[in-house]
Structures are given as C-alpha cells and as structure tokens.
Short mmCIF file of N, CA and C in Angstrom, two decimals:
data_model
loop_
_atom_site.label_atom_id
_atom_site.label_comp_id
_atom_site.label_asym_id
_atom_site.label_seq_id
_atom_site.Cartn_x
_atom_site.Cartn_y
_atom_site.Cartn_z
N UNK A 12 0.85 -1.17 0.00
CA UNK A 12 0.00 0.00 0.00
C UNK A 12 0.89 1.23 0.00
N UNK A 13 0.71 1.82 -1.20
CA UNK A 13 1.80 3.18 -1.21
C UNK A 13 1.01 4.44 -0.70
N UNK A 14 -0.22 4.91 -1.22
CA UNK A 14 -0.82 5.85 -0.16
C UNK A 14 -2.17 6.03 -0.89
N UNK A 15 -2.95 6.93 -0.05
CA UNK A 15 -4.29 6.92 -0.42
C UNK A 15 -4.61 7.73 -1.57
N UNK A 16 -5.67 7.98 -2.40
CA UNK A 16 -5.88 8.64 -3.50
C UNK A 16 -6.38 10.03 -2.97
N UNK A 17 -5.42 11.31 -3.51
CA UNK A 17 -6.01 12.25 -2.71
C UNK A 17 -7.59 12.78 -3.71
N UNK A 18 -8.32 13.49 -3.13
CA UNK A 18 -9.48 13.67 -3.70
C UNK A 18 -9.35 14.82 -3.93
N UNK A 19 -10.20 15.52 -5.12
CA UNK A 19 -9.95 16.41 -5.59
C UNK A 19 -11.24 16.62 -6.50
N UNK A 20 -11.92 18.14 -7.21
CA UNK A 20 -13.46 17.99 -7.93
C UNK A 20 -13.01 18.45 -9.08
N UNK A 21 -13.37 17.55 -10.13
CA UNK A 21 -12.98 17.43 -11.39
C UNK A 21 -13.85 17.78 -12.49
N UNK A 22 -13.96 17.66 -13.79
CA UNK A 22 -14.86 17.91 -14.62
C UNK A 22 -14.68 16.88 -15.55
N UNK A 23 -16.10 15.96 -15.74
CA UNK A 23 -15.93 15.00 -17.32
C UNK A 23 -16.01 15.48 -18.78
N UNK A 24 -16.37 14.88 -19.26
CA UNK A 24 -16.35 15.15 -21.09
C UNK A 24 -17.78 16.17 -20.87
N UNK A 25 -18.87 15.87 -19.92
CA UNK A 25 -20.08 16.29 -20.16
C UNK A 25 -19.67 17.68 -19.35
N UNK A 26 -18.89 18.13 -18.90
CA UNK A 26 -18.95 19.20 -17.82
C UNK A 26 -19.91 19.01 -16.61
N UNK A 27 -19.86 17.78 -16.25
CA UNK A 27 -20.62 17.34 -15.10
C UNK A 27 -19.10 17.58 -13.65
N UNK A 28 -19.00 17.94 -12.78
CA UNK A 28 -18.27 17.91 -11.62
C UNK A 28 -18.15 16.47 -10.62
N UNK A 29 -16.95 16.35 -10.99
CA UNK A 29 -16.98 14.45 -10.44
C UNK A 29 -15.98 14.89 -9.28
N UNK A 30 -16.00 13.64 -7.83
CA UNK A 30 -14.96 13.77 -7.45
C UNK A 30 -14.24 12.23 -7.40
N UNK A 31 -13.11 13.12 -7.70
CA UNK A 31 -12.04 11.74 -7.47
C UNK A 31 -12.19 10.56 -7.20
N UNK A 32 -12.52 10.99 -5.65
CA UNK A 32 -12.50 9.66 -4.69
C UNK A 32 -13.52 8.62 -5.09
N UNK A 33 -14.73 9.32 -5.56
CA UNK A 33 -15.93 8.59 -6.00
C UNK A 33 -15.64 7.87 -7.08
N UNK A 34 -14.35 7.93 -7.97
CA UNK A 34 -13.87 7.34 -8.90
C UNK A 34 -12.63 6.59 -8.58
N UNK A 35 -12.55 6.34 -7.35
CA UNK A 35 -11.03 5.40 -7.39
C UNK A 35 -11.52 4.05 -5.81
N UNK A 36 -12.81 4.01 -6.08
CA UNK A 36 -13.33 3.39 -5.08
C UNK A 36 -14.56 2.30 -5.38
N UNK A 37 -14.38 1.07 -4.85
CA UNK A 37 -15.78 0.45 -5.33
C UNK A 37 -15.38 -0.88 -6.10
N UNK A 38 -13.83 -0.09 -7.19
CA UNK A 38 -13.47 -1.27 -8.01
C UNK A 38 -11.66 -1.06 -8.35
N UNK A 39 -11.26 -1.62 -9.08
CA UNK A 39 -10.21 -1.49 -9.46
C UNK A 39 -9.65 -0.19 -10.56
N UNK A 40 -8.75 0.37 -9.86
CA UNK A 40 -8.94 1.25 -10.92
C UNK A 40 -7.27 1.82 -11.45
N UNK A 41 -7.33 2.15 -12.87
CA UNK A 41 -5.89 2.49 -13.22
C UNK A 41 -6.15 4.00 -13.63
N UNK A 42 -5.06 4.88 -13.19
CA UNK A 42 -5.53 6.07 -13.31
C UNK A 42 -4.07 6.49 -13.92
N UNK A 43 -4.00 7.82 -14.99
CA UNK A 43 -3.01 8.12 -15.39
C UNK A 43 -3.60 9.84 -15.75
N UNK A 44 -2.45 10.79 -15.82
CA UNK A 44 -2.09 11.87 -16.32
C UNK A 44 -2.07 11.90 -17.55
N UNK A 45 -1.97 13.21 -18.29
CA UNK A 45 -1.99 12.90 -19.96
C UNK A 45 -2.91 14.53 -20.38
N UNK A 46 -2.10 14.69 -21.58
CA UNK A 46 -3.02 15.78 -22.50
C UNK A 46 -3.30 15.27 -24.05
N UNK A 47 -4.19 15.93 -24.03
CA UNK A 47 -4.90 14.96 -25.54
C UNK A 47 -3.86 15.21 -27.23
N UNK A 48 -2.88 16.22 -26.73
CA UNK A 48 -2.38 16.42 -28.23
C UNK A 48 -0.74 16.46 -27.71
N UNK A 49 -0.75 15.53 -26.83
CA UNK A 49 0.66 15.34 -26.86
C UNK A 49 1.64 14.41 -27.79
N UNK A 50 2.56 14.19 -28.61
CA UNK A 50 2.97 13.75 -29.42
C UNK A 50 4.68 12.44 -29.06
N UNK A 51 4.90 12.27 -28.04
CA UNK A 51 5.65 11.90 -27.23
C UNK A 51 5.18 10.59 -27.65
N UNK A 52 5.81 9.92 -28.39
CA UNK A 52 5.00 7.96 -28.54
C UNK A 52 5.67 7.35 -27.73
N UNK A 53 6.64 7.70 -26.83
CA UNK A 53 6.53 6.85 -25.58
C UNK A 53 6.10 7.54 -24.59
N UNK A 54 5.34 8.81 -24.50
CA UNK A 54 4.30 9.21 -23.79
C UNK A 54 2.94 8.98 -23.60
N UNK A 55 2.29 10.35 -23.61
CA UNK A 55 0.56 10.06 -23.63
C UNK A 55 0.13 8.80 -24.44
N UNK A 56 0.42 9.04 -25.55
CA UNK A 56 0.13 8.14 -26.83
C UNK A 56 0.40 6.24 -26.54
N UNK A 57 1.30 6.07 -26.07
CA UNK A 57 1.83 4.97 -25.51
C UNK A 57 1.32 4.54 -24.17
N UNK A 58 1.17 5.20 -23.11
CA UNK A 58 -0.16 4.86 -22.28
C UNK A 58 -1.25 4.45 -22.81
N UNK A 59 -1.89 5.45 -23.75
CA UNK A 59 -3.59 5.20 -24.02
C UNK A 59 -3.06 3.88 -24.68
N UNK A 60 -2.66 3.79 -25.14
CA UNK A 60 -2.37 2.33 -26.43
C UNK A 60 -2.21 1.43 -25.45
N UNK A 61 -1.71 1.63 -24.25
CA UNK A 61 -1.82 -0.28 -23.72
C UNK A 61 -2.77 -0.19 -22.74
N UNK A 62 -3.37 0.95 -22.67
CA UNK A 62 -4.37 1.10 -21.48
C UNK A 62 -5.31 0.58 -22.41
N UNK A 63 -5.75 1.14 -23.78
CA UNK A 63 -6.64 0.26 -24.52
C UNK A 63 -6.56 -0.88 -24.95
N UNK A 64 -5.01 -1.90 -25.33
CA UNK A 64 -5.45 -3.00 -24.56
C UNK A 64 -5.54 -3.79 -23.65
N UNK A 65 -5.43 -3.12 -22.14
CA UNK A 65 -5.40 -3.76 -21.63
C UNK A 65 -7.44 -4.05 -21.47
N UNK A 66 -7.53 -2.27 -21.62
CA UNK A 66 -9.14 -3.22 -21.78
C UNK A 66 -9.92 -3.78 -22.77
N UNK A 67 -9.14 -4.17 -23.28
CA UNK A 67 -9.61 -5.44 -24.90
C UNK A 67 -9.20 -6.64 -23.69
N UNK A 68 -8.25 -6.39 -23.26
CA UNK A 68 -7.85 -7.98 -22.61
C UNK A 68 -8.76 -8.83 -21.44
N UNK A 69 -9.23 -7.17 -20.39
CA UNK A 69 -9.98 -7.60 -19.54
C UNK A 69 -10.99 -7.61 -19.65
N UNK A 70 -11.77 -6.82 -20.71
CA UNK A 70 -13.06 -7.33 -21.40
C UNK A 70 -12.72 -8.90 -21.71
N UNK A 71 -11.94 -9.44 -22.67
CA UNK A 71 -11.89 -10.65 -23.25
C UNK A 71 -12.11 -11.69 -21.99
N UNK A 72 -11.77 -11.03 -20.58
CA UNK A 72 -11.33 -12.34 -19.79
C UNK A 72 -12.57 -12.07 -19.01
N UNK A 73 -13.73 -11.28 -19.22
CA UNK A 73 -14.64 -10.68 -18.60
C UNK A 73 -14.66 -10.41 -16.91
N UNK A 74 -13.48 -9.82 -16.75
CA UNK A 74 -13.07 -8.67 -15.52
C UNK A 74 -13.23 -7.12 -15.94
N UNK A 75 -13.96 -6.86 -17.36
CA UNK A 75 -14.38 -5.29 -17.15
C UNK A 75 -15.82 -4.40 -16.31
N UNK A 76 -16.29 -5.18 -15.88
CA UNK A 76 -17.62 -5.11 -14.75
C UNK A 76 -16.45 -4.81 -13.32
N UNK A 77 -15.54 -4.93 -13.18
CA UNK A 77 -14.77 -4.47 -11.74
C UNK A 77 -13.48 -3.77 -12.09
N UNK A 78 -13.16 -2.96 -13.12
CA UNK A 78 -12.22 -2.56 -13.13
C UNK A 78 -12.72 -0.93 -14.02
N UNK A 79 -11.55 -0.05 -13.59
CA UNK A 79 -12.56 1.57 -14.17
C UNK A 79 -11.04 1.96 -14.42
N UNK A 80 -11.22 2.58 -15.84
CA UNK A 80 -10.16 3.70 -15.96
C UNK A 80 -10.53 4.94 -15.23
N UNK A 81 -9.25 6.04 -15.08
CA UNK A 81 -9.19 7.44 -15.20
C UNK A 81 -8.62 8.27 -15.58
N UNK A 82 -8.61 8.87 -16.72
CA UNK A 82 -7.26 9.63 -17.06
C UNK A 82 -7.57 10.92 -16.96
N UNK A 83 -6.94 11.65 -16.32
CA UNK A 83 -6.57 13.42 -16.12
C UNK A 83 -5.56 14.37 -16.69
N UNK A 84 -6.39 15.18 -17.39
CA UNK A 84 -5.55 16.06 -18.18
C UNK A 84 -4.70 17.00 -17.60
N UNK A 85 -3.31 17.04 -17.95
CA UNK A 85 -2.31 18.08 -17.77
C UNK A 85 -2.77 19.44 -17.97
N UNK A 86 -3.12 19.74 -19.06
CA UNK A 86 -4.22 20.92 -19.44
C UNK A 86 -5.74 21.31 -19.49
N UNK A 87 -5.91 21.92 -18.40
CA UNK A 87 -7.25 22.31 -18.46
C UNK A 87 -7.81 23.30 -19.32
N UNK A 88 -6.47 24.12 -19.74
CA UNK A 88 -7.24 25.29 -21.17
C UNK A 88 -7.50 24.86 -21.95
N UNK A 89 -6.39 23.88 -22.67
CA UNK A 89 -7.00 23.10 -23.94
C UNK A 89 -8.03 21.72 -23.93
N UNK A 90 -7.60 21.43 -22.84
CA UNK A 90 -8.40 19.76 -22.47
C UNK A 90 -9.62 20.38 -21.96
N UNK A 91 -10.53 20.98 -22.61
CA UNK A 91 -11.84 21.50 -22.30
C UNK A 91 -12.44 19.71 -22.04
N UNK A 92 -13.64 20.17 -21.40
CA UNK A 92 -14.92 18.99 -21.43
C UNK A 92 -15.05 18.68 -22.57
N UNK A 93 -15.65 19.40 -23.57
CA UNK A 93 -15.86 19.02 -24.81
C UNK A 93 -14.13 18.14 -25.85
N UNK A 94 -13.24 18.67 -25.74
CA UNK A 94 -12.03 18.60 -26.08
C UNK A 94 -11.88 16.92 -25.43
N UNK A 95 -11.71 16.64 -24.11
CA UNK A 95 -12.25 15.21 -23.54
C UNK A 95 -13.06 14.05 -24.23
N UNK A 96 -14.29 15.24 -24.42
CA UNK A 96 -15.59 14.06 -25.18
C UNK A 96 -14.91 13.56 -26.13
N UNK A 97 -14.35 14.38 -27.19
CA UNK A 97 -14.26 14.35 -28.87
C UNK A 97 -12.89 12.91 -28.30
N UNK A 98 -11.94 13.15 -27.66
CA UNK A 98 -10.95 12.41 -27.28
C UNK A 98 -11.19 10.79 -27.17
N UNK A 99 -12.29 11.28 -25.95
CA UNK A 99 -12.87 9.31 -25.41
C UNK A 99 -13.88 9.25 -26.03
N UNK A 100 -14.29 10.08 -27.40
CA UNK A 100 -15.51 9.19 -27.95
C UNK A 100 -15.72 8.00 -28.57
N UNK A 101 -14.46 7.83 -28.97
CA UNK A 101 -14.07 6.32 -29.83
C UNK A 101 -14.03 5.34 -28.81
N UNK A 102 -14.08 5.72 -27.72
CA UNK A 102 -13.76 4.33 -26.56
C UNK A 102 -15.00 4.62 -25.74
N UNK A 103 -16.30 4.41 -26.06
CA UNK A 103 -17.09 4.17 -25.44
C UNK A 103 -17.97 3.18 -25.96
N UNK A 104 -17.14 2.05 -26.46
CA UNK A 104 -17.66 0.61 -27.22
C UNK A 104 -18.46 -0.13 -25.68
N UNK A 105 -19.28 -0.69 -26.23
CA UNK A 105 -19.71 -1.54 -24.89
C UNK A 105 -19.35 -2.63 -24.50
N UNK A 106 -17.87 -2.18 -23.80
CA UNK A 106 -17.31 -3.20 -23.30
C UNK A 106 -17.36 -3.47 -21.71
N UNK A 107 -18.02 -3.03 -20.87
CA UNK A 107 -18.52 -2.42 -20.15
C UNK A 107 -17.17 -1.92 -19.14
N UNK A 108 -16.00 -1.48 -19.41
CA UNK A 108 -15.07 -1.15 -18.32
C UNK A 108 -15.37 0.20 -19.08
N UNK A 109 -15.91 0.94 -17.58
CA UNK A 109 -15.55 2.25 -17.69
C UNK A 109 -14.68 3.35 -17.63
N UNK A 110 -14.40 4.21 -18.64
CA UNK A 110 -13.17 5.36 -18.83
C UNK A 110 -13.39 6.43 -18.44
N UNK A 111 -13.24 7.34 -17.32
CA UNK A 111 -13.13 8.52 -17.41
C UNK A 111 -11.69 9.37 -17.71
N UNK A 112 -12.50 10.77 -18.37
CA UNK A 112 -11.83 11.20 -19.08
C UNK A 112 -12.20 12.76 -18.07
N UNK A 113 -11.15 13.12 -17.61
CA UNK A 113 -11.14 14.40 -16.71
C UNK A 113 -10.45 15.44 -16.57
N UNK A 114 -10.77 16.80 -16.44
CA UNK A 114 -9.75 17.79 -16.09
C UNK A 114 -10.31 18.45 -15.02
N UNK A 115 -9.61 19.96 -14.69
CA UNK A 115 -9.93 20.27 -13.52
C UNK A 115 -10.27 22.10 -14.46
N UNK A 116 -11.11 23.04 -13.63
CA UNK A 116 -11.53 24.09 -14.23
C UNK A 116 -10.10 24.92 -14.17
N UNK A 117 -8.70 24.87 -13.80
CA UNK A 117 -7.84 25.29 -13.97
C UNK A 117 -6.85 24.71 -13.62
N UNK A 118 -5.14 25.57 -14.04
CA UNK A 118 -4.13 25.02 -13.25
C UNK A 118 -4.10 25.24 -11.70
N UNK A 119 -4.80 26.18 -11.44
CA UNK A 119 -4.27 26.30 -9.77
C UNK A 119 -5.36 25.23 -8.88
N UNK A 120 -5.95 24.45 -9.60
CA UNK A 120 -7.15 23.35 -8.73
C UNK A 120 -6.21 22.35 -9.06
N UNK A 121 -5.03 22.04 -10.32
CA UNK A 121 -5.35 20.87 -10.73
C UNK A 121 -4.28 20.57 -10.03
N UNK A 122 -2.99 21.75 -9.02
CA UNK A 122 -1.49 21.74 -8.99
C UNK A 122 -1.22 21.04 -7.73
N UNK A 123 -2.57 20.75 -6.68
CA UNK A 123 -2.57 20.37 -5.60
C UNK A 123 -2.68 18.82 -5.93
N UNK A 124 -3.41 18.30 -6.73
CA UNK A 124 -3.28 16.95 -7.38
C UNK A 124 -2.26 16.28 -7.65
N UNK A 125 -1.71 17.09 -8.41
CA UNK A 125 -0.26 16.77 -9.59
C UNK A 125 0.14 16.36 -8.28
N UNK A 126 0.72 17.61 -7.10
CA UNK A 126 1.62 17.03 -6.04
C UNK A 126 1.53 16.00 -5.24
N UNK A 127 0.23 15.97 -4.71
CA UNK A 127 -0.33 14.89 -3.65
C UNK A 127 0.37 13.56 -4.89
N UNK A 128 -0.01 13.24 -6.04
CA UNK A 128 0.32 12.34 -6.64
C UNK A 128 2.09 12.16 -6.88
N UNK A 129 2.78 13.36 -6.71
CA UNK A 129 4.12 13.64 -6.98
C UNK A 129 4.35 13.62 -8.79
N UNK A 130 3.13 14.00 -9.00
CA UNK A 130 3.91 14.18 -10.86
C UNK A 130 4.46 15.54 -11.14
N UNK A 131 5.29 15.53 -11.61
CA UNK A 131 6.01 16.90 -11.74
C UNK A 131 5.71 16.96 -13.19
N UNK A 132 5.50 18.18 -13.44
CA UNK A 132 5.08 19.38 -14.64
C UNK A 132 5.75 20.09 -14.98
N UNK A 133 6.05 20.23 -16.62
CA UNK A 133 6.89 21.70 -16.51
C UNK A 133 6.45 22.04 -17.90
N UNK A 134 5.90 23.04 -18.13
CA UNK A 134 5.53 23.12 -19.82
C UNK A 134 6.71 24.13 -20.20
N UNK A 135 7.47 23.11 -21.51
CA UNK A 135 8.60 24.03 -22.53
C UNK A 135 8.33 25.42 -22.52
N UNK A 136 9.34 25.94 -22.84
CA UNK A 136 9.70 27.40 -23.55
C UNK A 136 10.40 27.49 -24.41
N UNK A 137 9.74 28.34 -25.28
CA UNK A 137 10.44 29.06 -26.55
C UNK A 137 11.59 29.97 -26.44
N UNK A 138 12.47 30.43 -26.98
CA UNK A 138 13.85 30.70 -27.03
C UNK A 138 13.43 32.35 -26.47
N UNK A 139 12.06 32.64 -26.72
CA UNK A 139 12.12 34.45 -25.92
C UNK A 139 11.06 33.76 -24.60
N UNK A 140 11.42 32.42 -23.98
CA UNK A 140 10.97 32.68 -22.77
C UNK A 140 9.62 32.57 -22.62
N UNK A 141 8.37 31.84 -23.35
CA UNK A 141 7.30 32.23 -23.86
C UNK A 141 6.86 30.34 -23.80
N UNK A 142 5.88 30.10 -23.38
CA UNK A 142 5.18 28.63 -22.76
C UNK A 142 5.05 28.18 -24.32
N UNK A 143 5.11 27.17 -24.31
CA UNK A 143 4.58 26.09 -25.34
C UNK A 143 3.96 25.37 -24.83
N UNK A 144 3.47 24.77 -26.03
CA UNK A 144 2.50 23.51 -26.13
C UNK A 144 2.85 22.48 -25.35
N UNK A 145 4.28 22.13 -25.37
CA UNK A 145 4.94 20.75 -24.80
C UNK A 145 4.75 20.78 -22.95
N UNK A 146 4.62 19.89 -23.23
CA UNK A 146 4.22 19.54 -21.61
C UNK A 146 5.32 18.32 -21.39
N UNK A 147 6.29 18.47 -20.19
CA UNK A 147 7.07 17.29 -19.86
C UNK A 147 6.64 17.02 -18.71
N UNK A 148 6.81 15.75 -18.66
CA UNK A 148 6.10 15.22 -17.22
C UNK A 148 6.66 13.70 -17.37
N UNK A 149 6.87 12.63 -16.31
CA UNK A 149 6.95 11.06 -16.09
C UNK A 149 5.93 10.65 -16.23
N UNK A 150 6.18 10.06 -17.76
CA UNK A 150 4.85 9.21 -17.64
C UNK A 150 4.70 8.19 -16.36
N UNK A 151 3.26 8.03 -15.96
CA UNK A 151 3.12 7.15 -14.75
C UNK A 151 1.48 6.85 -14.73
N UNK A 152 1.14 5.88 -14.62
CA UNK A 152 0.16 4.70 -14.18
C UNK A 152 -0.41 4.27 -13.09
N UNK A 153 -1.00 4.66 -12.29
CA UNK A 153 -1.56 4.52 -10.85
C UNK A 153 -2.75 3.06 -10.65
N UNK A 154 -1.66 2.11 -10.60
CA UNK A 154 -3.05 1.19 -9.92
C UNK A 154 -3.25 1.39 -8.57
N UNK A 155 -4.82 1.55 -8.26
CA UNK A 155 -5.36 1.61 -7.43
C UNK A 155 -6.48 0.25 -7.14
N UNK A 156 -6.71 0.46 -5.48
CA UNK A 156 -7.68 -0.82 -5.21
C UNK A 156 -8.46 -0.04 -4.95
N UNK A 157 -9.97 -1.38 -4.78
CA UNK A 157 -11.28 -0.91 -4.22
C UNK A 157 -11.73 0.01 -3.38
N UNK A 158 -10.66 0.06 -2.59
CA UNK A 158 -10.42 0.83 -1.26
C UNK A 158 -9.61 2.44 -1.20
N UNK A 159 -9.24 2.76 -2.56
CA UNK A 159 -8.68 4.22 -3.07
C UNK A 159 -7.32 4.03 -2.55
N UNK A 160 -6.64 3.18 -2.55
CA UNK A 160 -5.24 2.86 -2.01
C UNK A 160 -4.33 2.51 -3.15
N UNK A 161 -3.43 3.43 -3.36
CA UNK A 161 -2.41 3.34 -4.92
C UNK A 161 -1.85 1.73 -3.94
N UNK A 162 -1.74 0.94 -5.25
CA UNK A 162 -1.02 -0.44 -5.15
C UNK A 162 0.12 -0.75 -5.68
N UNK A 163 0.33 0.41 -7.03
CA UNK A 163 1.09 -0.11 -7.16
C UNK A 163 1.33 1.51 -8.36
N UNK A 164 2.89 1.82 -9.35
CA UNK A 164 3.02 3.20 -10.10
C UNK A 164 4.06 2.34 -10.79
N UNK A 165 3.54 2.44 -11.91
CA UNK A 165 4.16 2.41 -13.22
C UNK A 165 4.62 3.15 -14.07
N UNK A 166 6.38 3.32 -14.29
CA UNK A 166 6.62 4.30 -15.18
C UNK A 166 6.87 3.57 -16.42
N UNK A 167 7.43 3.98 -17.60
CA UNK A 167 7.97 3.69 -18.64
C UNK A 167 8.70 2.42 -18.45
N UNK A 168 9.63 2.10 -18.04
CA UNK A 168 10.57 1.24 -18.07
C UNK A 168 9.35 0.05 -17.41
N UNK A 169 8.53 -0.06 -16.44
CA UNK A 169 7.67 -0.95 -16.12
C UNK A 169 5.91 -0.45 -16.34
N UNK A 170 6.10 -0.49 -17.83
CA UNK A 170 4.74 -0.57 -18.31
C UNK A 170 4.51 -1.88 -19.59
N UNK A 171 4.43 -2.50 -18.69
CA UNK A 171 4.16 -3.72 -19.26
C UNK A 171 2.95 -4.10 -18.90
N UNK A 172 2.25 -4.67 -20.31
CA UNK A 172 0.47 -5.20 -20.43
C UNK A 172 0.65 -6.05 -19.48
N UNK A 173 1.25 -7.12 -19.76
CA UNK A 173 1.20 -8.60 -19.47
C UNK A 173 1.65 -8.51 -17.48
N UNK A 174 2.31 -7.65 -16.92
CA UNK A 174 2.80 -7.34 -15.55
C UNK A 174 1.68 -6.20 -14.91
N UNK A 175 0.73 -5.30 -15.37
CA UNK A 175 -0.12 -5.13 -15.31
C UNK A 175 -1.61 -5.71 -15.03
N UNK A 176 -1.62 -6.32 -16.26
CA UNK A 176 -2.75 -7.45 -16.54
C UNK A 176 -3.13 -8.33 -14.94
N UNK A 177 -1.75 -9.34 -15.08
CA UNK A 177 -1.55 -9.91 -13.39
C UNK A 177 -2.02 -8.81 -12.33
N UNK A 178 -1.34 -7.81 -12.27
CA UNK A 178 -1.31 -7.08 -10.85
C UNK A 178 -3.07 -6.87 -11.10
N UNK A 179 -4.08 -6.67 -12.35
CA UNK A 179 -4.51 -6.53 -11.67
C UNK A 179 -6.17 -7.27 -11.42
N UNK A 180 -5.44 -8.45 -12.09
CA UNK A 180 -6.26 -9.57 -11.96
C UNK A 180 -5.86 -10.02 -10.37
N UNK A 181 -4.62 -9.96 -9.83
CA UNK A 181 -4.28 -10.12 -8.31
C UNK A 181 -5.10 -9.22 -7.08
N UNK A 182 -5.10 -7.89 -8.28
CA UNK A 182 -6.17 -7.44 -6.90
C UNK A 182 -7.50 -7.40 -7.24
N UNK A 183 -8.24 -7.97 -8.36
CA UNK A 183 -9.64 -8.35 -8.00
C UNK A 183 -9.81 -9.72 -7.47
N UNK A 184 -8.63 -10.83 -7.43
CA UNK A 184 -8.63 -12.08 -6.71
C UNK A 184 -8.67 -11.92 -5.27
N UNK A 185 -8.01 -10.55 -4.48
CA UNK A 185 -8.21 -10.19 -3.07
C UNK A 185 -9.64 -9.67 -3.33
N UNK A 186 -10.21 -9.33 -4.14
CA UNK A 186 -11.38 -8.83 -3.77
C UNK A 186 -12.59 -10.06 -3.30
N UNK A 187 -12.80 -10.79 -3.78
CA UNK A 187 -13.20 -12.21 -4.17
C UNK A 187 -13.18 -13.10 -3.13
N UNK A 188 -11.58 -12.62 -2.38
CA UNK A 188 -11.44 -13.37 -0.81
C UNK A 188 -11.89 -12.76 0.16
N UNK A 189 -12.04 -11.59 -0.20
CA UNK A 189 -12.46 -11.07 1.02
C UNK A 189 -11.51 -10.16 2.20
N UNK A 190 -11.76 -9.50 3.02
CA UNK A 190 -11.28 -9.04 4.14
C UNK A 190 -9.97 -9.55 4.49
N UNK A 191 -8.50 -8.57 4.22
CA UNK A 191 -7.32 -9.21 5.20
C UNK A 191 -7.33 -8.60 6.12
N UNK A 192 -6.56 -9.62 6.98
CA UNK A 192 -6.61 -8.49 8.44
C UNK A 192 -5.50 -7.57 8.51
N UNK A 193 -5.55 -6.78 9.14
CA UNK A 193 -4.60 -5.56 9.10
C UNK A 193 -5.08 -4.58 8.07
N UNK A 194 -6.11 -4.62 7.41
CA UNK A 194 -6.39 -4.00 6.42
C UNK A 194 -6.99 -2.38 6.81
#
C-alpha cells in the first residue's frame, strides 16, 4: 500500500463535476495523467495504447464489470470537457469497463493533485521565454484498489500489459477473498 488517492473535484467530457474519490473506489482502478495532443509515442500516446489493450484484454477475460479507468488532463485550457468528449468518444464501445476522461476548471485546482500524486510538470519554452504547447512530465500509471489505495506506479521502463494485466487480476482475486486483516 503506497498511499491513499487524494481527492480532488474534477470535470468530465459532459462538464458534469466528479470527485475523485468517487472514482477510485468500489473497483479497481488504473488512473493516469496525460493531455490529448501530446505527441511523445513513448508518452501520452503509448499509455492510451496499452491502457486500450489492456481493456480489450480484460473485457476478453470478462473482468471489465470491476475494473474503471481514469485519465486526467495536464491541461485544463486546452483539455476543455468538450475537447475530452471528442478524445474518449471512440472508446465508449460496450465493453462495459468504464473510462473517465477528466480535467480540472484550472491550473491552480489541478497543482494540488499533480503534487499529492508527486507528478512533476513543466511546460517548454520558446527561445524568448514564452510557454509552449509541450508539456514534460513522467509518464506514470496509478493502480489503485477498491479501497482508493495506490497499489502499485508504473513508469515507462515498467509498463508492461502482461505485468499489469496480473497485478490486476491479483487485486480483484483479493477482492473475491475477502477481508485481510490488518487491512
């Protein structure tokens, strides 16, 4: 158990106000950072790609009824609600594992997150000193349990489907058993 999921009030594709916690609780859940037009293919792009299959996989093995994505945008100016929708509209096949797709109404809501989670941010600059588009950040992967308790953080070097997959077929098999003690 590495630490609890801090909570925080977010916004979906619909501009509905979600919180966190209500999303990292109940079931299994993998949660990741990310902006929708980042170009980094062993970044953003390379997450969503094994995050989508991992849920081709756990659909296939029919563990998507207990397991929920979440992904949260780096940018809240550009990662509008709508900007979100257009993003996860292709992945709302009925497979039944659910994706949310979230940002926060600014940077100064979203900066208390980033930290509690420890992702560090830094968006590029142009040669007169002037923000860009580029957003650098560690990519990272948050499995979480039923219970809003990170289990386990995956960077690059350990983002593997198949070491994933396990971890987190392992923690819906604790779910299944039931109650440990010390828990």
């Amino acid at each position: 158990r590495i630490q609890r999921v801090p909570d925080a009030l977010l916004r979906d594709g619909r501009d509905r106000q979600r919180r966190l916690g209500s999303l990292t609780r109940g079931k299994v859940t993998l949660l990741t950072f990310f902006y929708t037009y980042c170009v980094d293919e062993w970044g953003c792009p390379f997450a969503y790609r094994t995050m989508v299959g991992l849920r081709d996989e756990l659909t296939r093995r029919g563990h998507a009824g207990g397991v929920r994505f979440v992904s949260i945008s780096f940018d809240p100016t550009h990662d509008t609600p709508e900007a979100l929708r257009r993003h996860g509209g292709g992945l709302k096949a009925d497979t039944g594992l659910n994706w949310e797709f979230l940002t926060a109404r600014n940077m100064a809501e979203l900066v208390p997150l980033l930290e509690d989670f420890g992702q560090d941010v830094r968006v590029e600059k142009d040669a007169s000193g002037r923000p860009t588009r580029t957003i650098n950040h560690m990519l990272k992967l948050f499995l979480i349990d039923r219970d809003g308790v990170v289990r386990e953080i995956y960077a690059l070097d350990y983002l593997h489907p198949a070491m994933m997959l396990n971890d987190i077929e392992t923690l819906l098999m604790e779910e299944r058993a039931g109650p440990v003690a010390g828990r």
